[in-house]
Amino acid sequence: QVQLVESGGGLVQPGGSLKLSCAASGLTFSRFSMGWFRQAPGKERDFVSAINRSGGSTYYTRSVKGRFTISRDNAKNTVYLQMNFLKPEDTAVYYCAATRGDVGSDDYDYWGQGTQVTVSS
């Protein structure tokens, strides 16, 4: 049974930082590209960032480029999202997801349950 479990969310002031983690189990982690998505209240779920199987290629949506960094540790079956200079508009539930496809795929096979990130003063 595949499980993706996110952690690290919380309440942070504008300009602050958070680091999200997603621990994977039940799959051969190194064979999956990984992504982070987010869903704000009343909005659709949007792509945030993705990383390929080896960690050598990363992608970001324009609004987070330069502020967020995705990384992975295949030995720990974990993908991370370091979020710096957070803005109120980053407030959302953040989900990690795994795809057997290439890093540019929009067809993800497994999803986590999400972790809430709230940016507010």
XYZ file of N, CA and C in Angstrom:
363
model
N 0.842 -1.193 0.000
C 0.000 0.000 0.000
C 0.881 1.248 0.000
N 0.674 2.061 -1.011
C 1.469 3.275 -1.146
C 0.930 4.358 -0.203
N 1.841 4.991 0.502
C 1.468 6.111 1.355
C 2.444 7.264 1.134
N 1.889 8.453 1.024
C 2.658 9.688 0.999
C 2.149 10.529 2.161
N 3.046 10.864 3.069
C 2.641 11.566 4.286
C 3.409 12.882 4.386
N 2.663 13.979 4.251
C 3.265 15.305 4.337
C 3.340 15.769 5.795
N 4.317 16.602 6.061
C 4.448 17.216 7.371
C 5.192 18.541 7.221
N 5.153 19.341 8.279
C 5.894 20.592 8.278
C 5.076 21.841 8.049
N 3.785 21.677 7.786
C 2.949 22.846 7.602
C 2.709 23.578 8.910
N 2.082 24.743 8.803
C 1.778 25.508 9.999
C 1.472 26.946 9.681
N 1.475 27.765 10.742
C 1.217 29.197 10.627
C 2.545 29.944 10.667
N 2.745 30.829 9.714
C 3.990 31.593 9.643
C 3.668 33.016 9.213
N 4.458 33.957 9.670
C 4.259 35.351 9.284
C 4.793 35.598 7.882
N 4.250 36.593 7.215
C 4.800 36.956 5.898
C 6.306 37.208 5.987
N 7.009 36.693 4.996
C 8.459 36.797 4.987
C 9.162 35.651 5.677
N 8.404 34.804 6.345
C 8.977 33.677 7.051
C 9.232 32.472 6.158
N 9.664 31.392 6.792
C 10.023 30.176 6.074
C 9.382 28.951 6.707
N 9.150 27.963 5.880
C 8.722 26.635 6.313
C 9.385 25.616 5.414
N 9.588 24.417 5.961
C 10.092 23.315 5.148
C 9.126 22.158 5.264
N 8.532 21.807 4.135
C 7.624 20.675 4.080
C 8.395 19.410 3.750
N 7.935 18.307 4.313
C 8.500 16.993 4.009
C 7.381 16.079 3.562
N 7.728 15.130 2.732
C 6.777 14.112 2.282
C 7.500 12.778 2.315
N 7.087 11.933 3.237
C 7.690 10.612 3.385
C 6.869 9.592 2.623
N 7.536 8.849 1.758
C 6.870 7.864 0.916
C 7.164 6.455 1.403
N 6.167 5.605 1.271
C 6.340 4.192 1.590
C 5.481 3.358 0.656
N 5.851 2.090 0.504
C 5.076 1.195 -0.336
C 5.369 1.304 -1.810
N 6.406 2.039 -2.179
C 6.795 2.154 -3.569
C 8.314 2.254 -3.663
N 8.832 2.014 -4.857
C 10.268 2.183 -5.078
C 10.487 3.654 -5.388
N 10.822 4.394 -4.371
C 10.807 5.852 -4.434
C 11.655 6.399 -5.574
N 12.810 5.804 -5.780
C 13.736 6.337 -6.785
C 13.225 6.181 -8.209
N 12.163 5.444 -8.399
C 11.590 5.249 -9.730
C 10.476 6.252 -10.030
N 10.200 7.140 -9.096
C 9.114 8.085 -9.257
C 9.622 9.518 -9.278
N 9.115 10.290 -10.227
C 9.247 11.740 -10.134
C 8.249 12.213 -9.082
N 8.588 13.312 -8.404
C 7.757 13.796 -7.310
C 7.347 15.244 -7.552
N 6.168 15.565 -7.081
C 5.691 16.924 -7.244
C 5.020 17.455 -5.997
N 4.963 18.772 -5.925
C 4.197 19.456 -4.887
C 3.113 20.276 -5.577
N 1.936 20.231 -5.014
C 0.791 20.987 -5.492
C 0.172 21.722 -4.305
N -0.664 22.685 -4.584
C -1.352 23.376 -3.498
C -2.754 23.763 -3.929
N -3.622 23.857 -2.937
C -5.004 24.243 -3.192
C -5.439 25.255 -2.151
N -5.709 26.451 -2.617
C -6.206 27.506 -1.742
C -7.726 27.394 -1.624
N -8.299 27.960 -0.569
C -9.758 27.870 -0.395
C -10.507 28.418 -1.601
N -11.442 27.628 -2.105
C -12.264 28.058 -3.227
C -11.584 28.020 -4.578
N -10.367 27.473 -4.626
C -9.634 27.430 -5.890
C -9.281 26.005 -6.260
N -8.869 25.833 -7.500
C -8.445 24.523 -7.951
C -7.034 24.216 -7.444
N -6.704 22.943 -7.445
C -5.358 22.539 -7.064
C -4.381 22.907 -8.180
N -3.292 23.527 -7.811
C -2.318 24.021 -8.775
C -0.944 23.378 -8.565
N -0.222 23.264 -9.629
C 1.151 22.778 -9.596
C 2.047 23.811 -8.920
N 2.976 23.334 -8.082
C 3.951 24.217 -7.444
C 5.361 23.899 -7.937
N 5.749 22.625 -7.835
C 7.120 22.266 -8.143
C 7.207 20.768 -8.400
N 8.244 20.356 -9.126
C 8.471 18.944 -9.382
C 9.960 18.669 -9.464
N 10.311 17.408 -9.235
C 11.710 16.991 -9.265
C 11.782 15.607 -9.908
N 12.826 15.391 -10.705
C 12.908 14.114 -11.392
C 13.452 13.037 -10.454
N 13.584 11.825 -10.988
C 13.904 10.669 -10.149
C 15.243 10.815 -9.421
N 16.209 11.364 -10.099
C 17.537 11.480 -9.501
C 17.710 12.751 -8.675
N 16.818 13.699 -8.864
C 16.963 14.990 -8.203
C 17.744 16.000 -9.005
N 18.128 15.617 -10.207
C 18.960 16.489 -11.013
C 18.212 17.557 -11.779
N 16.907 17.404 -11.913
C 16.098 18.396 -12.632
C 14.921 18.815 -11.769
N 14.702 20.111 -11.721
C 13.606 20.651 -10.914
C 12.814 21.667 -11.726
N 11.562 21.832 -11.374
C 10.667 22.754 -12.059
C 9.810 23.474 -11.018
N 9.487 24.729 -11.340
C 8.708 25.548 -10.423
C 7.681 26.363 -11.202
N 6.548 26.569 -10.574
C 5.632 27.536 -11.143
C 6.223 28.930 -10.942
N 5.875 29.853 -11.813
C 6.534 31.148 -11.828
C 6.421 31.882 -10.502
N 5.304 31.764 -9.843
C 5.066 32.556 -8.633
C 5.945 32.161 -7.447
N 6.566 30.983 -7.507
C 7.398 30.550 -6.380
C 8.878 30.472 -6.745
N 9.189 30.676 -8.013
C 10.572 30.552 -8.457
C 11.447 31.572 -7.723
N 12.557 31.091 -7.200
C 13.453 31.954 -6.437
C 13.143 32.003 -4.954
N 11.968 31.515 -4.576
C 11.590 31.489 -3.150
C 11.505 30.064 -2.605
N 11.050 29.123 -3.430
C 10.882 27.736 -3.014
C 11.978 26.867 -3.637
N 12.368 25.832 -2.907
C 13.346 24.873 -3.404
C 12.866 23.464 -3.118
N 12.756 22.660 -4.172
C 12.383 21.266 -4.010
C 13.654 20.421 -4.002
N 13.645 19.373 -3.192
C 14.787 18.456 -3.136
C 14.265 17.092 -2.713
N 15.121 16.096 -2.829
C 14.733 14.750 -2.437
C 15.926 14.007 -1.892
N 15.631 13.045 -1.037
C 16.644 12.146 -0.489
C 16.136 10.737 -0.758
N 16.670 10.106 -1.780
C 16.191 8.773 -2.153
C 16.533 7.725 -1.100
N 17.549 7.953 -0.317
C 17.888 7.013 0.754
C 16.853 7.066 1.882
N 16.179 8.206 2.015
C 15.173 8.364 3.060
C 13.754 8.337 2.511
N 13.622 8.116 1.200
C 12.290 8.065 0.573
C 11.483 9.321 0.890
N 12.145 10.460 0.818
C 11.508 11.704 1.220
C 11.782 12.817 0.213
N 10.753 13.608 -0.038
C 10.890 14.806 -0.859
C 10.564 16.007 0.032
N 11.258 17.110 -0.234
C 11.129 18.302 0.587
C 10.712 19.501 -0.259
N 10.126 20.471 0.410
C 9.867 21.756 -0.223
C 10.243 22.839 0.784
N 11.371 23.478 0.537
C 11.801 24.597 1.360
C 11.139 25.857 0.836
N 10.395 26.536 1.683
C 9.646 27.711 1.272
C 10.155 28.921 2.052
N 10.699 29.879 1.351
C 11.231 31.103 1.951
C 10.450 32.311 1.460
N 10.565 33.421 2.191
C 9.910 34.669 1.819
C 8.426 34.436 1.523
N 7.794 33.745 2.432
C 6.396 33.372 2.227
C 5.498 34.593 2.202
N 4.457 34.487 1.383
C 3.482 35.556 1.190
C 2.098 35.049 1.575
N 1.196 35.945 1.912
C -0.170 35.497 2.234
C -0.800 34.671 1.118
N -0.464 34.979 -0.117
C -1.050 34.236 -1.240
C -0.487 32.824 -1.369
N 0.502 32.478 -0.558
C 0.987 31.097 -0.519
C 0.129 30.223 0.394
N -0.799 30.827 1.098
C -1.678 30.071 1.988
C -2.487 29.052 1.197
N -2.400 27.796 1.604
C -3.067 26.711 0.892
C -2.805 25.404 1.624
N -3.521 24.379 1.200
C -3.155 23.015 1.572
C -2.156 22.523 0.525
N -1.030 22.039 1.007
C 0.033 21.572 0.121
C 0.024 20.041 0.082
N 0.070 19.517 -1.140
C 0.038 18.082 -1.368
C 1.310 17.646 -2.084
N 1.838 16.492 -1.695
C 2.881 15.897 -2.519
C 2.251 14.766 -3.330
N 2.891 14.457 -4.435
C 2.381 13.449 -5.346
C 3.534 12.756 -6.053
N 3.278 11.533 -6.479
C 4.292 10.715 -7.143
C 3.782 10.270 -8.511
N 4.667 10.322 -9.502
C 4.321 9.877 -10.842
C 5.378 8.942 -11.389
N 4.929 7.908 -12.086
C 5.860 7.012 -12.776
C 6.417 7.669 -14.037
N 5.761 8.723 -14.452
C 6.165 9.396 -15.667
C 7.359 10.311 -15.448
N 7.721 10.977 -16.514
C 8.802 11.938 -16.435
C 8.380 13.136 -15.590
N 9.329 13.958 -15.235
C 9.062 15.062 -14.319
C 8.054 16.046 -14.897
N 7.914 16.092 -16.214
C 6.944 17.005 -16.795
C 5.548 16.452 -16.908
N 5.356 15.242 -16.420
C 4.049 14.604 -16.521
C 3.002 15.353 -15.717
N 1.783 15.335 -16.187
C 0.673 15.891 -15.413
C -0.260 14.773 -14.952
N 0.219 13.562 -14.999
C -0.559 12.394 -14.602
C 0.120 11.752 -13.404
N -0.316 12.136 -12.215
C 0.285 11.630 -10.998
C -0.484 10.424 -10.493
N 0.271 9.436 -10.008
C -0.314 8.161 -9.622
C -0.757 8.128 -8.165
N -0.047 8.809 -7.294
C -0.330 8.752 -5.867
C -0.275 10.153 -5.273
N -1.126 10.366 -4.265
C -1.234 11.664 -3.609
C -1.208 11.503 -2.093
N -0.631 12.508 -1.434
C -0.715 12.560 0.010
C -2.011 13.201 0.470
N -2.151 13.312 1.776
C -3.387 13.838 2.351
C -3.353 15.355 2.508
N -2.197 15.942 2.375
C -2.065 17.386 2.435
C -1.661 17.910 3.803
N -1.008 19.070 3.789
C -0.650 19.763 5.014
C -0.948 21.247 4.836
N -1.539 21.858 5.845
C -1.973 23.244 5.745
C -0.811 24.197 5.985
N -0.690 25.167 5.097
C 0.260 26.265 5.272
C -0.539 27.559 5.296
N -0.387 28.312 6.368
C -1.087 29.581 6.512
C -0.063 30.684 6.739
N -0.095 31.685 5.866
C 0.829 32.812 5.970
C 0.004 34.031 6.359
N 0.207 34.481 7.581
C -0.606 35.572 8.095
C 0.104 36.253 9.258
N -0.125 37.554 9.378
C 0.432 38.286 10.510
C -0.584 38.363 11.638
